[in-house]
XYZ file of C-alpha atoms in Angstrom:
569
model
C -105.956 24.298 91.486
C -109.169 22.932 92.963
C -112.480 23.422 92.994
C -112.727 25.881 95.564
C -109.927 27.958 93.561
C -112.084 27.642 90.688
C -115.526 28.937 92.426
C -113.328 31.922 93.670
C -112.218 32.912 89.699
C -115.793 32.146 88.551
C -116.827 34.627 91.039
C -114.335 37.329 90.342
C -115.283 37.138 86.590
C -119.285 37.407 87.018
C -118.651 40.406 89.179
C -117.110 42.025 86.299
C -119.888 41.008 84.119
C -118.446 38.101 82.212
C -119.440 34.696 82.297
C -117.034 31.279 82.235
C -116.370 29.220 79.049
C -116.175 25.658 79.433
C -114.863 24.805 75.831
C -111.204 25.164 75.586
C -111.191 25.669 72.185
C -112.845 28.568 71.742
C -110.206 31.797 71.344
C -113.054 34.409 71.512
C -111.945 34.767 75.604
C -111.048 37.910 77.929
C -109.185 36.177 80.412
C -107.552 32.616 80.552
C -106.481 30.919 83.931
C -104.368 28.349 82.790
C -102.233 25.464 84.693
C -100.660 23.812 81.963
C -98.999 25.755 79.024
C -98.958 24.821 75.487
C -97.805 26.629 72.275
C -101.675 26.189 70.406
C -103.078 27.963 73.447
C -100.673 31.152 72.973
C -100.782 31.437 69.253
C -104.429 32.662 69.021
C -103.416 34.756 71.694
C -104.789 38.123 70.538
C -102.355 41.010 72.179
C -103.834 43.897 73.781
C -107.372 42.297 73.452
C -107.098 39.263 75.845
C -105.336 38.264 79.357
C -103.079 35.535 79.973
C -102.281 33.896 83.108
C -98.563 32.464 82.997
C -95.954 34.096 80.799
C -95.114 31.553 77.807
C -91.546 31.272 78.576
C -91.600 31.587 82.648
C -89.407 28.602 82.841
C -85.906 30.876 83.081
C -87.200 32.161 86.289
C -89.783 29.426 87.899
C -87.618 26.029 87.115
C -84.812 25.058 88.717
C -81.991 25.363 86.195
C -83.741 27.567 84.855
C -83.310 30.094 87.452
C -79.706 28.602 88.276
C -79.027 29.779 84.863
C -80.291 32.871 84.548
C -78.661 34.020 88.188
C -75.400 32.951 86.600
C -75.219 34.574 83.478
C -76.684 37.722 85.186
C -73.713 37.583 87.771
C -71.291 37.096 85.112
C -72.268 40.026 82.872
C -72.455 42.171 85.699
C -69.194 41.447 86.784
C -67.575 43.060 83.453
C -69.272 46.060 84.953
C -66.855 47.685 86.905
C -67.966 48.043 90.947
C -71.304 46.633 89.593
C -73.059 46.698 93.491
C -75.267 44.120 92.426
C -76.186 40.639 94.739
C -73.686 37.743 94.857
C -75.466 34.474 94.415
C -73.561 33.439 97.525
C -75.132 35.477 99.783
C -78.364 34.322 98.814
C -78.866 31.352 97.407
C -77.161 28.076 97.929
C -74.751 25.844 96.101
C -76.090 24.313 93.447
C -74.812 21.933 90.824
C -76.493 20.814 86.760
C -76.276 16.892 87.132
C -77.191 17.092 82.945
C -73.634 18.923 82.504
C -71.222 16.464 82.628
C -67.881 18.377 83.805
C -70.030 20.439 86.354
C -71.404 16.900 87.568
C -67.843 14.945 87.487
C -66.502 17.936 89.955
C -69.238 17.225 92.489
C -69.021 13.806 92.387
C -65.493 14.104 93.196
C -64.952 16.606 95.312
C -67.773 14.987 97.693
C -67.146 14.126 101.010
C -68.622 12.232 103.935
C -71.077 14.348 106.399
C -72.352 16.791 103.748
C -75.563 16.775 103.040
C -77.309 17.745 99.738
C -80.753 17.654 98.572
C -81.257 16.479 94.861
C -84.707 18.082 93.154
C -85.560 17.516 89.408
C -86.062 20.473 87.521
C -89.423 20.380 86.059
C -91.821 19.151 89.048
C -93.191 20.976 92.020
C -94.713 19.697 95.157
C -92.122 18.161 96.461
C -91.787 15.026 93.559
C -88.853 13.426 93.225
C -86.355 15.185 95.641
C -84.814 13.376 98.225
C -81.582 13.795 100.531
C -77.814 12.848 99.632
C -76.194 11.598 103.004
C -72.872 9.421 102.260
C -70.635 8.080 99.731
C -73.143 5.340 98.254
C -75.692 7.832 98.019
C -73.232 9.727 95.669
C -72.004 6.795 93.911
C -75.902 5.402 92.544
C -76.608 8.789 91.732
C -73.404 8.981 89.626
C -74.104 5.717 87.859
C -77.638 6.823 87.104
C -77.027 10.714 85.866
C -73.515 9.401 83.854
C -75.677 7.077 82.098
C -78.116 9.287 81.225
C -75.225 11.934 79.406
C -73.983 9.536 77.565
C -77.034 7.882 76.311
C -77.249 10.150 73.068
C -79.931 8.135 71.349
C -82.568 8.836 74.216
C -85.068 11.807 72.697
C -84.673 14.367 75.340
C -88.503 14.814 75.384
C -88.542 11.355 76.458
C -85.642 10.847 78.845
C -86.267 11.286 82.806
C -86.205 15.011 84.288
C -82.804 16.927 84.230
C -81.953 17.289 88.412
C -79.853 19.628 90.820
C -78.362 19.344 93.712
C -78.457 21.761 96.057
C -76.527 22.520 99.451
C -78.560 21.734 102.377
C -78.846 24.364 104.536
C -77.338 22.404 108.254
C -78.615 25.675 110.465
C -82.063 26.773 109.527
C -84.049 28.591 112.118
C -86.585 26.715 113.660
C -89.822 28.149 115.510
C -91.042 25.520 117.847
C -88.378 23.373 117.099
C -89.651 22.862 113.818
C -88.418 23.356 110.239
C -90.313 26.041 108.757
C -89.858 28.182 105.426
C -91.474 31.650 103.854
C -93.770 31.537 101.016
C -94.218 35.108 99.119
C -95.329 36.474 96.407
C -93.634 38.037 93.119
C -96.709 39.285 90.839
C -95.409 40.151 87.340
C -99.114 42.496 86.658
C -98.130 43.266 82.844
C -95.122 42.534 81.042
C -95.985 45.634 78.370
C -94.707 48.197 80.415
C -93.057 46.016 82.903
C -94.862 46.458 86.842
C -93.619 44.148 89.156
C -95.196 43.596 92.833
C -94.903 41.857 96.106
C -96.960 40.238 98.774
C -96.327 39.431 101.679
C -97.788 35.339 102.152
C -97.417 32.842 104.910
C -94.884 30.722 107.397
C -95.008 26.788 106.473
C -94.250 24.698 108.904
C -93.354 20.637 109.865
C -95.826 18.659 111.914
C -92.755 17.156 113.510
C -89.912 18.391 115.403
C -86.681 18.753 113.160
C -84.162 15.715 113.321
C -81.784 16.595 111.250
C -80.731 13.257 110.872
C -84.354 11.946 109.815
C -84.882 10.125 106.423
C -88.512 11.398 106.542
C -88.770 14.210 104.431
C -91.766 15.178 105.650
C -89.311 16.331 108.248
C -87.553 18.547 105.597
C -89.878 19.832 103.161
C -92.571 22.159 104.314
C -95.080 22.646 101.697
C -98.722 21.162 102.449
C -98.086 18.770 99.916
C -95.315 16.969 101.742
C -97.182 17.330 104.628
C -100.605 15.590 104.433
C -98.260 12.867 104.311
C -97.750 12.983 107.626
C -100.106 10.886 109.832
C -100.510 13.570 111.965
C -101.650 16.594 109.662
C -105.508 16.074 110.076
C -104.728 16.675 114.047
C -102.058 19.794 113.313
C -102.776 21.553 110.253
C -103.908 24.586 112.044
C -100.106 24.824 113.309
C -98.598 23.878 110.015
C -99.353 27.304 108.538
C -98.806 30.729 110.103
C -99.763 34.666 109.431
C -96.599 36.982 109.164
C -97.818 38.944 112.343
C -98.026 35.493 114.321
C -94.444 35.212 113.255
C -92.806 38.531 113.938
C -94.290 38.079 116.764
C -92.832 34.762 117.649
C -89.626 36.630 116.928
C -89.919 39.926 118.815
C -90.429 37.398 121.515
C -87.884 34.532 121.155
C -84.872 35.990 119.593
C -84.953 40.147 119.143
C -82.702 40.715 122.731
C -81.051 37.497 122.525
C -80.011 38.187 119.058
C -79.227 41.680 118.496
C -82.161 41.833 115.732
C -83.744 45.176 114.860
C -87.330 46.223 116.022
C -89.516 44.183 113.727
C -86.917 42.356 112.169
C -89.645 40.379 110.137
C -91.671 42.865 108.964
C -88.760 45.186 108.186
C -85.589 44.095 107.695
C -86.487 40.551 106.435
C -89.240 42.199 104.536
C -86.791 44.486 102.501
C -84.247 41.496 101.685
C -87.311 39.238 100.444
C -87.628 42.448 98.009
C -84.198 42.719 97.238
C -83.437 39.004 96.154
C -87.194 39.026 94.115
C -86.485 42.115 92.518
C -82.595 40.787 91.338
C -84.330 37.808 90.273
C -86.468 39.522 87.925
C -83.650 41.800 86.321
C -81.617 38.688 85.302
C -84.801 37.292 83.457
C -86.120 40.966 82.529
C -84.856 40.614 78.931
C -85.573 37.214 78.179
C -89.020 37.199 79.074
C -91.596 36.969 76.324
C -93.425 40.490 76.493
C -96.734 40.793 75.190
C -99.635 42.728 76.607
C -101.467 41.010 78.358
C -99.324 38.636 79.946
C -98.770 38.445 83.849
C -97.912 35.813 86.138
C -98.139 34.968 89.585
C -95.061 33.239 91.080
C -94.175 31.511 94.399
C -91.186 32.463 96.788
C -89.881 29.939 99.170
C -86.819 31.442 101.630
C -85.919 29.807 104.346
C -83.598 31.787 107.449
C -80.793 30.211 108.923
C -80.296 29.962 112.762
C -77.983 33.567 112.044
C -80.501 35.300 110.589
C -79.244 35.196 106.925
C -82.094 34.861 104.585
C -81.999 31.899 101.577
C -83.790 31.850 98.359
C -85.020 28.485 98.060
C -86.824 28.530 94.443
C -89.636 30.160 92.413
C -92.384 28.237 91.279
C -94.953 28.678 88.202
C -98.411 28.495 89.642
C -97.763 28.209 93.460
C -100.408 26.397 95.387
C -103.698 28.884 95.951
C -105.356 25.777 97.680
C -107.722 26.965 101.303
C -107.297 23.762 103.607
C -106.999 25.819 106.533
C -107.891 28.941 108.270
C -105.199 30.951 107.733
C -105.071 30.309 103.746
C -108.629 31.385 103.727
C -107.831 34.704 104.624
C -104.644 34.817 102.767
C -105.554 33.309 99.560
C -108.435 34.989 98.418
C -107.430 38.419 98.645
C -103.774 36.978 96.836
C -105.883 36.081 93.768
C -108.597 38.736 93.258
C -105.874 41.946 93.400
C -103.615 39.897 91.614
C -106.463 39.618 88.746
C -106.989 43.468 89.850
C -103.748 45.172 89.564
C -103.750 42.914 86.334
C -106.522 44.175 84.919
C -106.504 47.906 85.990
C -102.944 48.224 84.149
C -104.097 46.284 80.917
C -106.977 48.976 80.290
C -104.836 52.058 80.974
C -101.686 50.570 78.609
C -104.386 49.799 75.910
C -105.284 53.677 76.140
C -102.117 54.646 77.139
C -103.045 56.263 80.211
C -100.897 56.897 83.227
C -100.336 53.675 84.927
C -100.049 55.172 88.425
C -102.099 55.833 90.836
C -103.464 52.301 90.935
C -107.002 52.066 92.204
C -106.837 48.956 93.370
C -103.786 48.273 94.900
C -104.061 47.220 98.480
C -101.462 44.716 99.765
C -99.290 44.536 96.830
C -96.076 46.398 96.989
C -94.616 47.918 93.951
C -91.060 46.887 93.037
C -90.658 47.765 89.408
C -92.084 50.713 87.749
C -92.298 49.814 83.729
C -92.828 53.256 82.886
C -90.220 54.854 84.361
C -88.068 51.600 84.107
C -86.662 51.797 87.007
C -87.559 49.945 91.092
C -89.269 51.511 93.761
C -87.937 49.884 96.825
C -84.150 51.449 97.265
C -81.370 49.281 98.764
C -78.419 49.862 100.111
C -76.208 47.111 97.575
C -75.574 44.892 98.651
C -76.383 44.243 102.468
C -77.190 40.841 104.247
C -80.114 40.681 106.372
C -78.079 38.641 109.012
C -77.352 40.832 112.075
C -74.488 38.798 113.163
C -72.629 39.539 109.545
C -73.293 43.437 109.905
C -72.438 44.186 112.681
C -69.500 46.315 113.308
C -68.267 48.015 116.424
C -66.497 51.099 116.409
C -63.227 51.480 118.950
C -64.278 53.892 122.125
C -60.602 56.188 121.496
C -61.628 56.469 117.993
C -65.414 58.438 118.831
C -63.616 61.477 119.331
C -60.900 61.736 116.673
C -61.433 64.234 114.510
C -61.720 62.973 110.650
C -58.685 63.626 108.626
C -58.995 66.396 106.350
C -58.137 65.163 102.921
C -57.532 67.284 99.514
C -57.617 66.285 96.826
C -54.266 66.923 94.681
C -54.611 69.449 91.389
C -54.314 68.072 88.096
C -51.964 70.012 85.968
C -53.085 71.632 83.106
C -51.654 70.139 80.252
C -51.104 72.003 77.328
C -52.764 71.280 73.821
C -51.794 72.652 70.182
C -53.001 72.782 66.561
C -51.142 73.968 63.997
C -51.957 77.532 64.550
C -53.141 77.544 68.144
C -52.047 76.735 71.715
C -54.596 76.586 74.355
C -54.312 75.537 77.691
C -56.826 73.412 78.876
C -58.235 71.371 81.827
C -59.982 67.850 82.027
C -63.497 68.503 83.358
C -63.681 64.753 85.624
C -66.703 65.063 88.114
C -69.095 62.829 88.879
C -72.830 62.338 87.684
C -75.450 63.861 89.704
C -76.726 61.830 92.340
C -80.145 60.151 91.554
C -82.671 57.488 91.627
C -80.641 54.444 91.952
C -81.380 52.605 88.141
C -81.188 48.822 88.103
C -78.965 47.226 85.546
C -79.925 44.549 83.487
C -77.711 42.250 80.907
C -79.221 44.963 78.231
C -79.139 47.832 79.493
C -75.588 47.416 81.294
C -74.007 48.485 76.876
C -75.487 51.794 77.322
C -79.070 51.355 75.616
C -81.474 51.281 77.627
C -79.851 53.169 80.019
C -81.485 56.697 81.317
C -78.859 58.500 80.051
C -78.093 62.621 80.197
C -75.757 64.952 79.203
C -74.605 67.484 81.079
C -71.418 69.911 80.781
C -69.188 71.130 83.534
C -67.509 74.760 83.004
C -63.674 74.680 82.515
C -62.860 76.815 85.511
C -60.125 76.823 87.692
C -60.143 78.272 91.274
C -59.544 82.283 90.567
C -60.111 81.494 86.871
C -62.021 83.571 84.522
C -63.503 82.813 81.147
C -61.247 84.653 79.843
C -58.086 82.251 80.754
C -59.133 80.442 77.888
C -59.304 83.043 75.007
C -56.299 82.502 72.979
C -53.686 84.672 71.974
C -54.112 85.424 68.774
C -57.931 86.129 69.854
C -57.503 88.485 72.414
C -55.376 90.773 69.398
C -58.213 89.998 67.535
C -60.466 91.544 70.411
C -62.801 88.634 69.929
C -63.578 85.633 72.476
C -62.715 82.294 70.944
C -65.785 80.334 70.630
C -67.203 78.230 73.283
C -66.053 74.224 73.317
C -68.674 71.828 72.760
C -68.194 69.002 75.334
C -70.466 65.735 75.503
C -70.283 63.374 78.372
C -72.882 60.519 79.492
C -73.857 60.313 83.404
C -75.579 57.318 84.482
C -78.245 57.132 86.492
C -77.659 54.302 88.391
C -74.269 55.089 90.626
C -70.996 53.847 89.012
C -68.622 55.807 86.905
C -69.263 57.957 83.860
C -68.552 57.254 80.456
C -67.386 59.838 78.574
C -68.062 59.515 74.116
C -64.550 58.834 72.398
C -64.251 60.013 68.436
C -64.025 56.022 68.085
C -67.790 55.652 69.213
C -69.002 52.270 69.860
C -71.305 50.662 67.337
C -74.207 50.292 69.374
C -74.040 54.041 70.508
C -74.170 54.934 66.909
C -77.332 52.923 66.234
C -79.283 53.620 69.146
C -79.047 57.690 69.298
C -80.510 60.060 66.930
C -77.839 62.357 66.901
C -74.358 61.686 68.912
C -71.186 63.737 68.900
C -68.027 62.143 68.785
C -65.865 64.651 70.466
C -64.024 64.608 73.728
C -63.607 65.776 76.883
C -60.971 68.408 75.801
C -61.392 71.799 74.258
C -61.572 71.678 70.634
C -59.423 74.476 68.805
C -61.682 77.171 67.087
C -63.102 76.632 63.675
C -62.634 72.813 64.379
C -66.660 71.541 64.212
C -67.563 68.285 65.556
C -68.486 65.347 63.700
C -72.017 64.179 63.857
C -73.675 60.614 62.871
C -77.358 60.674 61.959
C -79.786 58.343 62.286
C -83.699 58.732 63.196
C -85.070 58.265 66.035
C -85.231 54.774 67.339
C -88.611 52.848 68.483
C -88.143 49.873 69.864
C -90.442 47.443 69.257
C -91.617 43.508 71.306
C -89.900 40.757 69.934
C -91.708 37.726 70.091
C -88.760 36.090 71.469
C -88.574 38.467 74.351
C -84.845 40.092 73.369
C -86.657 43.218 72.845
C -89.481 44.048 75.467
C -89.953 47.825 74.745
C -93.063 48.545 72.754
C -94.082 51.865 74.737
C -92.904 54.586 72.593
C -92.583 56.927 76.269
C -90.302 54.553 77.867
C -87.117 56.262 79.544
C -85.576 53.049 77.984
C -85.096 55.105 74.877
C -82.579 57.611 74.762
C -81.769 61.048 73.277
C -78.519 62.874 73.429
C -77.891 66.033 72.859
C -75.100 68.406 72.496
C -74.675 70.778 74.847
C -72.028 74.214 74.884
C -69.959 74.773 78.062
């Protein structure tokens, strides 16, 4: 981190009345700031007495397969979701490829051709280490020898064999301000991971010190960080213009390409703003149940996107303890205030979980926007799903003869009522379909997509038709009787997030069973009188944190747990 970085966390500390422990041994701490991770250090980990920089198992989000892996699996179980309006990896981050998987690697290799160009990047390493550019057919060829050989050397220790890689589609177009190659670095601040509170922050425009070529073998031509750069014989003279504020660049843009575009008014600050959010906060849900949750834990985590020349915005990677380094004027203004509300917010939410106070309003919340609200369990920032920030995609123009047609008036057709008996009854009865309510748009995570951890509600519809009365649906034999049959008892689940309902069959799924106190197994239709539903059992359920991060619900108030009740028409 450097020394300066250091001096700026000593400093935070002594304001708050502690003082800085140079022996790394000791486990009597408040707070640890660490850069390296290893298992000793987070087994005398003391939960809700301590603070830990850097969740334990960060890796699914912050390395490169990693986060290839998790995006994957999260598209995949959401497509089993019917018209789950959830991101496509396509349409924001670029084709990648697992060299260490050898029929994912053979297909590259031979569906390669001449005049694409691909950047490979190990795993494991920031900074820039170890990537370089793929240009032609020998290129492709050595690397194929090299990553081959590796696969099939089984008697290498993994531990001990060189860094797993990617490749990764280059982007050909990206936007250039100056005519150089720049990219976005933000901010995704996971404050607590006991409830879950997820953040954003807006950070800083990186630039080249030379003009892009995209033909160049210098990378210092194609990778932006400072890193890369002070390579460059030329930084000492141009640092200054190797980093940029946010305002400096919407402003750049207002200016350069707003008319010639078509962009919005301050496309940066809003549009491109709201899609950083989007892609950070899908990110997060296909990694939300495998993260280790303990409280106390919260990381800070590096977004690089990089815009094309049409506006469409590209996740780049994440990175586990991004760069907090002050080697020019700009970073000294944005750094500092990164770190001390990140160790704010941090802190502020630890102390009210611990005593289980309401987590919101926060104090000391400045900059920081709130994406994910752990004790509600669901995100703050509403999209429209899913949407690409590229004007040029969006755009749609509506035919002039068309402006004053009058809309079609559509109706929907009657159902018939379809007729139901017992052995001693006949009632006539309609299907109640209708939609849930309309609310809060819920995200939907690989968990929570079965039904448990779901904000889920019950709610009955009455079995009217149009010019209907109650009374349509008192049976024969009742109405002789002078008595009312009795009232059906009709259970139905509404989502909260918006996609169809579900309504609960008698064959009720396993996990339903296990994860409600009391369910009833009925459906949709009227049930004849003197028929009583069926009703399972089971106490209420608590989840608790897995150490293994399956399970991340330890507050007993979460809307992740859910009671159903049955309700009379």
């Amino acid at each position: 981190m450097g020394p300066n970085f250091l001096c700026r966390v000593s400093a935070y500390c002594l304001s708050k009345g502690w003082q800085r422990i140079y022996d790394s041994k000791r486990d009597d701490y408040k707070l640890k700031w660490c850069e390296t991770k290893n298992s000793a250090m987070y087994y005398a980990f003391r939960e809700g007495e301590q603070l830990m920089y850097q969740i334990p198992n960060n890796k699914v989000l912050t390395s490169k397969i990693g986060l290839l892996n998790s995006l994957r699996e999260y598209e995949r179980v959401m497509q089993k979701i019917n018209k789950a309006r959830v991101l496509k990896m396509a349409e924001f981050f670029p084709e990648t490829v697992r060299l260490d998987m050898k029929d994912e690697a053979e297909v590259f290799f031979s569906t390669y051709e001449d005049g694409q160009i691909w950047i490979c990047k190990p795993t494991g390493l920031n900074q820039g280490r170890g990537i370089y550019l793929l240009k032609n057919q020998e290129q492709i060829i050595a690397l194929r020898c090299q990553m081959l050989g590796i696969i099939e050397d089984s008697r290498k220790p993994p531990s001990k064999g060189p860094q797993a890689r990617i490749v990764q589609r280059y982007i050909p177009n990206p936007l250039l301000l100056e005519g150089k190659k720049f990219d976005i670095r933000s901010y995704l601040l996971i404050a607590s991971t006991v409830p879950y509170f997820v953040f954003f922050r807006h950070g800083y425009v990186r630039l080249t010190c030379n003009p892009y070529d995209p033909e160049s073998d210098d990378l210092t031509g194609h990778l932006t960080n400072q890193y890369m750069q002070k390579k460059n014989p030329l930084y000492n003279e141009l640092k200054e213009e190797t980093v940029w504020t946010m305002e400096r660049f919407n402003s750049y843009v207002n200016e350069k390409f707003a008319e010639r575009k078509g962009l919005p008014k301050e496309w940066v600050l809003n549009t491109f703003t709201k899609r950083m959010q989007q892609i950070m906060i899908h990110c997060f849900l296909s990694v939300k149940s495998k993260l280790e949750c303990r409280r106390g834990f919260f990381d800070l985590i590096g977004c690089d996107f990089l815009i094309d020349d049409d506006f469409k915005v590209w996740l780049l990677e994440m990175n586990c303890n991004p760069a907090l380094h002050t080697n020019c004027e700009v970073l000294k203004d944005v750094i500092p205030s990164v770190v001390n509300e990140t160790l704010d917010l941090a802190l502020e939410i630890f102390k009210k979980s611990i005593k289980s106070h309401h987590i919101l309003p926060l104090n000391t919340q400045s900059k920081f926007i709130l994406l994910y609200n752990g004790d509600t369990n669901e995100q703050t920032i509403k999209f429209i799903w899913p949407r690409s920030s590229s004007p040029v995609k969006t755009q749609e123009t509506v035919p002039t003869e068309n402006l004053h047609r009058p809309a079609k008036q559509l109706e929907k057709p009657q159902r018939p009522l379809k007729a139901s008996s017992d052995n001693s009854h006949h009632i006539i009865t309609k299907r109640a379909f209708s939609r849930s309510p309309q609310r809060a748009t819920l995200a939907i995570t690989p968990i929570n997509m079965t039904g448990l951890y779901d904000n889920l509600s019950l709610y009955t519809r009455s079995h009217k038709t149009k010019n209907e009365s109650p009374s349509n649906c008192v049976t024969e034999e009742s109405q002789r009787r002078g008595k009312t049959e009795q009232q059906t008892m009709v259970a139905k689940i509404s989502f909260t997030c918006p996609q169809r309902f579900r309504v609960i069959g008698r064959k009720t799924p396993q996990y339903m069973k296990r994860s409600t106190p009391e369910i009833m197994t009925t459906t949709s239709t009227v049930i004849s009188q003197g028929q009583k539903p069926q009703r399972s059992s089971a106490g209420s359920r608590q989840e608790h944190e897995d150490t293994r991060g399956l399970n991340c619900l330890q507050d007993t108030n979460s809307s992740d747990q859910i009671t159903l009740e049955s309700l009379k028409d």
